[in-house]
Amino acid sequence: MRRHSLVVILVVVFVSSLAAVAFAADKVLGLYNDWGAQTFAEDGQVGCSIWSQPIRDEGNYTRRGAIYAYVTHRPWDKRINEVSLAAGYTFKKDSTVQMRIGGQRFTLFTDGGTAWSRSAKDDEEIVGAMKRGATMIISGVSSRGTRTTDTYSLQGFTKAYQAIGKACKVN
């Protein structure tokens, strides 16, 4: 009985220490107007991400999941400034998403409920436009043919971006 108790205690201590390590890696760095910044654990490494939700979402739908825009750094994988969008629905197969920031326009490809830019160069251009812009407008089409338009505020984007650059040591 005593040996069993010792094993249980060791397992609890081990699991608790793993949870503490995972919790330490997932850390909110701050909220910057309309953008949040955090670190996260992935594949035993620490990455960084900023996110926002639209200030206005439009479309003739009855139900839609969470809608987010992200910029993510995964330095161990040499993926910096990775732009992605979570639509809150599954995109129409083989469709694209249109992004407008100021006078610049970008086209993203879709995969399930996520949209991505096509290259690291595109990510860099989008992030530059986000730093300079006031709003970002995203237009897409769901698998049911519903057209949506989401408007994001870019207030706080640059400060949130600087926070993850410092945390992931990429700026």
Coordinates of N, CA and C in Angstrom, one line a residue:
M1 N 0.8 -1.2 0.0 CA 0.0 0.0 0.0 C 0.9 1.3 0.0
R2 N 1.9 1.2 0.8 CA 2.8 2.4 0.9 C 3.5 2.7 -0.4
R3 N 3.9 1.6 -1.1 CA 4.6 1.7 -2.4 C 3.6 2.3 -3.4
H4 N 2.4 1.9 -3.4 CA 1.3 2.4 -4.3 C 1.1 3.9 -4.1
S5 N 1.1 4.3 -2.8 CA 0.9 5.8 -2.5 C 2.1 6.6 -3.0
L6 N 3.3 6.0 -2.9 CA 4.5 6.8 -3.4 C 4.5 6.9 -4.9
V7 N 4.0 5.9 -5.6 CA 3.9 5.9 -7.0 C 2.9 7.0 -7.4
V8 N 1.7 7.0 -6.8 CA 0.7 8.0 -7.0 C 1.2 9.4 -6.8
I9 N 1.9 9.6 -5.7 CA 2.5 10.9 -5.4 C 3.5 11.3 -6.5
L10 N 4.4 10.4 -6.9 CA 5.3 10.7 -7.9 C 4.7 11.1 -9.2
V11 N 3.6 10.4 -9.6 CA 2.9 10.7 -10.8 C 2.2 12.0 -10.8
V12 N 1.6 12.3 -9.6 CA 1.0 13.7 -9.5 C 2.0 14.8 -9.6
V13 N 3.2 14.6 -8.9 CA 4.2 15.6 -9.0 C 4.7 15.8 -10.4
F14 N 4.9 14.7 -11.1 CA 5.4 14.7 -12.5 C 4.4 15.4 -13.4
V15 N 3.1 15.1 -13.3 CA 2.1 15.7 -14.1 C 2.0 17.2 -13.8
S16 N 2.0 17.5 -12.5 CA 2.0 18.9 -12.1 C 3.1 19.7 -12.6
S17 N 4.3 19.1 -12.6 CA 5.5 19.9 -13.2 C 5.3 20.1 -14.7
L18 N 4.8 19.1 -15.4 CA 4.6 19.2 -16.8 C 3.5 20.4 -17.1
A19 N 2.5 20.4 -16.3 CA 1.5 21.4 -16.4 C 2.1 22.8 -16.2
A20 N 2.9 22.9 -15.2 CA 3.6 24.2 -14.9 C 4.4 24.6 -16.0
V21 N 5.2 23.7 -16.6 CA 6.0 24.1 -17.8 C 5.1 24.5 -19.0
A22 N 4.0 23.8 -19.2 CA 3.1 24.2 -20.3 C 2.5 25.5 -20.0
F23 N 2.1 25.8 -18.8 CA 1.4 27.0 -18.4 C 2.4 28.2 -18.6
A24 N 3.7 28.0 -18.2 CA 4.6 29.0 -18.3 C 4.9 29.5 -19.7
A25 N 4.7 28.5 -20.7 CA 5.0 28.8 -22.1 C 3.8 29.6 -22.7
D26 N 2.6 29.3 -22.2 CA 1.4 30.0 -22.7 C 1.1 31.2 -21.9
K27 N 1.6 32.3 -22.3 CA 1.5 33.5 -21.5 C 1.0 34.7 -22.3
V28 N 0.0 35.4 -21.7 CA -0.5 36.6 -22.3 C 0.5 37.7 -22.1
L29 N 1.0 38.3 -23.1 CA 2.0 39.4 -23.0 C 1.4 40.7 -22.8
G30 N 0.1 40.9 -23.3 CA -0.6 42.1 -23.1 C -1.7 42.3 -24.1
L31 N -2.6 43.3 -23.8 CA -3.6 43.7 -24.7 C -3.3 45.1 -25.1
Y32 N -3.3 45.3 -26.4 CA -2.9 46.6 -27.0 C -4.1 47.1 -27.8
N33 N -4.9 47.9 -27.3 CA -6.1 48.4 -27.9 C -6.9 47.2 -28.5
D34 N -7.0 47.0 -29.8 CA -7.8 45.9 -30.3 C -7.0 44.6 -30.6
W35 N -5.8 44.5 -30.2 CA -4.9 43.3 -30.4 C -4.4 42.8 -29.1
G36 N -4.3 41.5 -29.0 CA -3.7 40.8 -27.9 C -2.5 40.1 -28.4
A37 N -1.5 39.9 -27.4 CA -0.3 39.2 -27.7 C 0.0 38.1 -26.7
Q38 N 0.6 37.0 -27.2 CA 0.8 35.9 -26.3 C 2.0 35.0 -26.8
T39 N 2.5 34.2 -25.9 CA 3.4 33.2 -26.3 C 2.7 31.9 -26.2
F40 N 3.2 30.8 -26.8 CA 2.5 29.5 -26.8 C 3.5 28.4 -27.0
A41 N 3.2 27.2 -26.5 CA 4.1 26.1 -26.6 C 3.7 25.3 -27.8
E42 N 4.6 24.8 -28.6 CA 4.3 24.0 -29.8 C 5.6 23.1 -30.1
D43 N 5.4 21.9 -30.2 CA 6.6 21.0 -30.5 C 7.8 21.2 -29.5
G44 N 7.5 21.5 -28.3 CA 8.5 21.7 -27.3 C 9.2 23.0 -27.4
Q45 N 8.7 23.9 -28.3 CA 9.3 25.2 -28.5 C 8.3 26.3 -28.1
V46 N 8.8 27.5 -28.0 CA 7.9 28.7 -27.7 C 7.8 29.5 -28.9
G47 N 6.5 29.8 -29.3 CA 6.2 30.6 -30.4 C 5.4 31.9 -29.8
C48 N 5.1 32.8 -30.7 CA 4.4 34.0 -30.3 C 3.4 34.3 -31.3
S49 N 2.3 34.9 -30.8 CA 1.2 35.2 -31.7 C 0.4 36.5 -31.2
I50 N -0.1 37.2 -32.2 CA -1.0 38.3 -31.9 C -2.3 38.0 -32.6
W51 N -3.4 38.5 -32.0 CA -4.7 38.2 -32.5 C -5.7 39.3 -32.3
S52 N -6.7 39.3 -33.1 CA -7.8 40.3 -33.0 C -9.1 39.7 -33.5
Q53 N -10.2 40.2 -33.1 CA -11.5 39.8 -33.7 C -12.1 41.1 -34.4
P54 N -12.9 40.8 -35.4 CA -13.5 42.0 -36.1 C -14.3 42.9 -35.3
I55 N -14.3 44.2 -35.6 CA -15.1 45.2 -35.0 C -16.5 45.2 -35.6
R56 N -16.6 44.6 -36.9 CA -17.9 44.4 -37.6 C -17.8 43.2 -38.4
D57 N -18.8 42.3 -38.3 CA -18.8 41.1 -39.2 C -20.2 41.2 -39.9
E58 N -20.2 41.0 -41.2 CA -21.4 41.1 -42.0 C -21.5 39.9 -42.9
G59 N -22.8 39.5 -43.1 CA -23.1 38.4 -43.9 C -24.5 37.8 -43.6
N60 N -25.1 37.2 -44.5 CA -26.4 36.6 -44.3 C -26.3 35.2 -43.8
Y61 N -25.9 35.1 -42.5 CA -25.7 33.7 -41.9 C -26.5 33.7 -40.6
T62 N -26.9 32.5 -40.2 CA -27.6 32.3 -39.0 C -26.7 31.9 -37.8
R63 N -25.6 31.2 -38.2 CA -24.7 30.8 -37.1 C -23.3 30.8 -37.7
R64 N -22.4 31.3 -36.8 CA -21.0 31.5 -37.2 C -20.1 31.3 -36.0
G65 N -19.0 30.6 -36.1 CA -18.1 30.4 -35.0 C -17.2 31.6 -34.8
A66 N -16.2 31.4 -34.0 CA -15.3 32.5 -33.6 C -14.5 33.0 -34.9
I67 N -14.3 34.3 -35.0 CA -13.6 34.9 -36.1 C -12.4 35.6 -35.5
Y68 N -11.2 35.3 -36.1 CA -9.9 35.8 -35.7 C -9.0 36.1 -36.8
A69 N -8.1 37.1 -36.6 CA -7.0 37.4 -37.5 C -5.8 37.1 -36.6
Y70 N -4.7 36.5 -37.1 CA -3.5 36.2 -36.4 C -2.3 36.6 -37.2
V71 N -1.2 36.9 -36.5 CA 0.1 37.0 -37.0 C 1.0 36.2 -36.0
T72 N 1.7 35.2 -36.5 CA 2.4 34.2 -35.6 C 3.9 34.1 -36.0
H73 N 4.7 34.0 -35.0 CA 6.2 33.7 -35.1 C 6.4 32.3 -34.6
R74 N 7.1 31.5 -35.4 CA 7.6 30.2 -35.0 C 9.0 30.1 -35.4
P75 N 9.9 30.8 -34.5 CA 11.3 31.0 -34.9 C 12.1 29.7 -35.1
W76 N 11.7 28.6 -34.4 CA 12.5 27.3 -34.6 C 12.2 26.7 -36.0
D77 N 11.1 27.1 -36.6 CA 10.8 26.6 -37.9 C 11.0 27.7 -39.0
K78 N 11.6 28.8 -38.6 CA 11.9 29.9 -39.5 C 10.6 30.4 -40.2
R79 N 9.5 30.4 -39.4 CA 8.3 31.0 -39.9 C 8.0 32.2 -39.1
I80 N 8.2 33.4 -39.7 CA 8.0 34.7 -39.0 C 7.0 35.4 -39.8
N81 N 6.1 36.2 -39.0 CA 5.1 37.0 -39.6 C 4.0 36.2 -40.4
E82 N 3.7 35.0 -39.9 CA 2.8 34.1 -40.6 C 1.3 34.7 -40.4
V83 N 0.7 35.1 -41.4 CA -0.6 35.7 -41.4 C -1.7 34.6 -41.6
S84 N -2.7 34.5 -40.7 CA -3.8 33.6 -41.0 C -5.1 34.2 -40.4
L85 N -6.2 33.7 -41.0 CA -7.5 34.1 -40.6 C -8.4 32.9 -40.3
A86 N -9.1 32.9 -39.2 CA -10.1 31.9 -38.8 C -11.5 32.5 -39.1
A87 N -12.2 31.9 -40.0 CA -13.4 32.5 -40.5 C -14.7 32.3 -39.7
G88 N -14.6 31.2 -38.8 CA -15.8 30.9 -38.1 C -16.8 30.0 -38.9
Y89 N -16.3 29.6 -40.1 CA -17.1 28.7 -40.9 C -16.1 28.0 -41.9
T90 N -16.5 27.0 -42.6 CA -15.7 26.4 -43.6 C -15.8 27.2 -44.9
F91 N -14.7 27.5 -45.5 CA -14.7 28.2 -46.8 C -15.1 27.4 -47.9
K92 N -15.7 28.0 -48.9 CA -16.0 27.3 -50.2 C -14.8 26.7 -50.7
K93 N -14.9 25.4 -51.2 CA -13.8 24.7 -51.7 C -13.1 25.5 -52.9
D94 N -11.8 25.5 -52.8 CA -10.9 26.2 -53.8 C -11.2 27.7 -53.9
S95 N -11.7 28.3 -52.9 CA -12.0 29.7 -52.9 C -10.8 30.5 -52.4
T96 N -10.9 31.8 -52.6 CA -9.8 32.7 -52.0 C -10.5 33.7 -51.1
V97 N -9.7 34.4 -50.3 CA -10.2 35.4 -49.5 C -9.5 36.7 -49.9
Q98 N -10.3 37.8 -50.0 CA -9.7 39.1 -50.3 C -9.5 39.9 -49.1
M99 N -8.3 40.5 -49.0 CA -7.9 41.3 -47.9 C -7.6 42.7 -48.4
R100 N -8.1 43.7 -47.7 CA -7.8 45.1 -48.1 C -7.4 45.9 -46.9
I101 N -6.2 46.5 -47.0 CA -5.7 47.4 -46.0 C -5.3 48.7 -46.6
G102 N -6.0 49.7 -46.3 CA -5.8 51.0 -47.0 C -6.0 50.8 -48.5
G103 N -5.1 51.2 -49.3 CA -5.2 51.0 -50.8 C -4.6 49.7 -51.3
Q104 N -4.0 48.9 -50.4 CA -3.4 47.6 -50.8 C -4.4 46.5 -50.7
R105 N -4.3 45.6 -51.7 CA -5.2 44.4 -51.7 C -4.3 43.1 -51.8
F106 N -4.8 42.1 -51.0 CA -4.0 40.8 -51.0 C -5.1 39.7 -51.2
T107 N -4.6 38.6 -51.8 CA -5.4 37.4 -51.9 C -4.8 36.3 -51.1
L108 N -5.6 35.6 -50.3 CA -5.2 34.5 -49.5 C -5.9 33.3 -50.0
F109 N -5.2 32.1 -49.8 CA -5.9 30.8 -50.1 C -6.6 30.3 -48.9
T110 N -7.5 29.4 -49.1 CA -8.3 28.8 -48.0 C -8.0 27.3 -47.9
D111 N -8.2 26.9 -46.6 CA -8.1 25.5 -46.3 C -9.0 25.2 -45.1
G112 N -10.1 24.6 -45.4 CA -11.1 24.4 -44.3 C -11.7 25.7 -43.9
G113 N -11.5 26.1 -42.6 CA -12.0 27.3 -42.0 C -10.9 28.4 -41.8
T114 N -9.7 28.1 -42.5 CA -8.6 29.1 -42.3 C -8.2 29.6 -43.6
A115 N -7.7 30.8 -43.6 CA -7.1 31.4 -44.9 C -5.7 31.8 -44.5
W116 N -4.8 31.7 -45.5 CA -3.4 31.9 -45.4 C -2.9 32.7 -46.6
S117 N -1.8 33.4 -46.4 CA -1.1 34.0 -47.5 C -0.3 33.0 -48.2
R118 N 0.1 33.2 -49.4 CA 0.8 32.2 -50.2 C 2.3 32.1 -50.0
S119 N 2.9 33.1 -49.4 CA 4.4 33.1 -49.2 C 4.8 33.9 -48.1
A120 N 6.1 33.7 -47.6 CA 6.7 34.6 -46.6 C 6.8 36.0 -47.1
K121 N 7.0 36.2 -48.3 CA 7.1 37.6 -48.9 C 5.7 38.3 -48.8
D122 N 4.7 37.5 -49.1 CA 3.3 38.1 -48.9 C 3.0 38.4 -47.5
D123 N 3.4 37.5 -46.6 CA 3.2 37.8 -45.1 C 3.9 39.1 -44.7
E124 N 5.1 39.3 -45.2 CA 5.9 40.5 -44.8 C 5.2 41.7 -45.4
E125 N 4.7 41.7 -46.6 CA 3.9 42.8 -47.1 C 2.7 43.1 -46.4
I126 N 1.9 42.0 -46.0 CA 0.7 42.2 -45.3 C 1.0 42.8 -43.9
V127 N 2.0 42.3 -43.2 CA 2.3 42.9 -41.9 C 2.7 44.3 -42.0
G128 N 3.5 44.7 -43.0 CA 3.9 46.1 -43.3 C 2.6 46.9 -43.4
A129 N 1.7 46.5 -44.2 CA 0.4 47.2 -44.5 C -0.4 47.3 -43.2
M130 N -0.4 46.3 -42.4 CA -1.1 46.3 -41.1 C -0.5 47.3 -40.1
K131 N 0.8 47.5 -40.1 CA 1.5 48.5 -39.3 C 1.1 49.9 -39.7
R132 N 0.9 50.1 -41.0 CA 0.6 51.4 -41.5 C -0.9 51.7 -41.6
G133 N -1.7 50.7 -41.6 CA -3.2 50.9 -41.8 C -4.0 51.2 -40.6
A134 N -5.2 51.6 -40.8 CA -6.2 51.8 -39.7 C -7.2 50.7 -39.6
T135 N -7.6 50.1 -40.7 CA -8.5 49.0 -40.7 C -8.1 48.0 -41.8
M136 N -8.6 46.8 -41.6 CA -8.4 45.7 -42.5 C -9.7 45.0 -42.8
I137 N -10.0 44.9 -44.1 CA -11.3 44.3 -44.5 C -11.1 43.0 -45.2
I138 N -11.8 42.0 -44.7 CA -11.6 40.6 -45.2 C -13.0 40.2 -45.8
S139 N -12.9 39.7 -47.0 CA -14.1 39.2 -47.7 C -13.9 37.7 -48.1
G140 N -14.9 36.9 -47.8 CA -14.8 35.4 -48.1 C -16.1 34.9 -48.4
V141 N -16.2 33.6 -48.8 CA -17.4 32.9 -49.1 C -17.4 31.5 -48.4
S142 N -18.5 31.2 -47.7 CA -18.6 30.0 -47.0 C -18.9 28.8 -47.9
S143 N -18.8 27.6 -47.4 CA -19.1 26.4 -48.2 C -20.5 26.4 -48.6
R144 N -21.4 27.1 -48.0 CA -22.8 27.2 -48.3 C -23.1 28.4 -49.3
G145 N -22.0 29.1 -49.6 CA -22.2 30.2 -50.6 C -22.5 31.6 -49.9
T146 N -22.4 31.6 -48.6 CA -22.6 32.9 -47.9 C -21.4 33.8 -48.0
R147 N -21.6 35.0 -48.5 CA -20.5 36.0 -48.6 C -20.4 36.7 -47.3
T148 N -19.2 36.9 -46.8 CA -19.0 37.6 -45.5 C -18.0 38.7 -45.7
T149 N -18.1 39.8 -44.9 CA -17.1 40.8 -44.9 C -16.9 41.2 -43.4
D150 N -15.6 41.0 -43.0 CA -15.2 41.3 -41.6 C -14.3 42.5 -41.6
T151 N -14.5 43.4 -40.7 CA -13.7 44.6 -40.6 C -13.0 44.6 -39.3
Y152 N -11.6 44.7 -39.3 CA -10.8 44.7 -38.2 C -10.2 46.0 -37.9
S153 N -10.1 46.5 -36.7 CA -9.4 47.7 -36.3 C -7.9 47.3 -36.2
L154 N -7.0 48.1 -36.7 CA -5.6 47.9 -36.6 C -5.0 48.7 -35.4
Q155 N -5.8 49.3 -34.6 CA -5.3 50.0 -33.4 C -4.6 49.1 -32.5
G156 N -3.4 49.3 -32.1 CA -2.7 48.5 -31.2 C -1.9 47.4 -31.9
F157 N -2.1 47.2 -33.2 CA -1.4 46.2 -33.9 C 0.2 46.3 -33.8
T158 N 0.7 47.5 -34.0 CA 2.2 47.6 -34.0 C 2.7 47.3 -32.6
K159 N 2.1 47.8 -31.6 CA 2.6 47.5 -30.2 C 2.5 46.0 -29.9
A160 N 1.4 45.4 -30.3 CA 1.3 43.9 -30.0 C 2.4 43.2 -30.8
Y161 N 2.6 43.6 -32.1 CA 3.6 43.0 -32.9 C 5.0 43.2 -32.3
Q162 N 5.3 44.4 -31.8 CA 6.6 44.6 -31.1 C 6.7 43.7 -29.9
A163 N 5.7 43.5 -29.1 CA 5.7 42.6 -28.0 C 6.1 41.2 -28.3
I164 N 5.5 40.6 -29.4 CA 5.9 39.2 -29.8 C 7.2 39.2 -30.4
G165 N 7.6 40.2 -31.1 CA 9.0 40.3 -31.6 C 10.0 40.2 -30.5
K166 N 9.8 40.9 -29.5 CA 10.7 40.9 -28.3 C 10.7 39.5 -27.6
A167 N 9.5 39.0 -27.4 CA 9.3 37.7 -26.7 C 9.9 36.5 -27.5
C168 N 9.8 36.6 -28.8 CA 10.4 35.5 -29.6 C 11.8 35.8 -30.2
K169 N 12.3 37.0 -29.8 CA 13.6 37.4 -30.3 C 13.7 37.4 -31.8
V170 N 12.8 38.0 -32.5 CA 12.8 38.1 -33.9 C 12.9 39.5 -34.5
N171 N 12.8 40.5 -33.7 CA 12.9 41.9 -34.1 C 14.2 42.5 -33.6

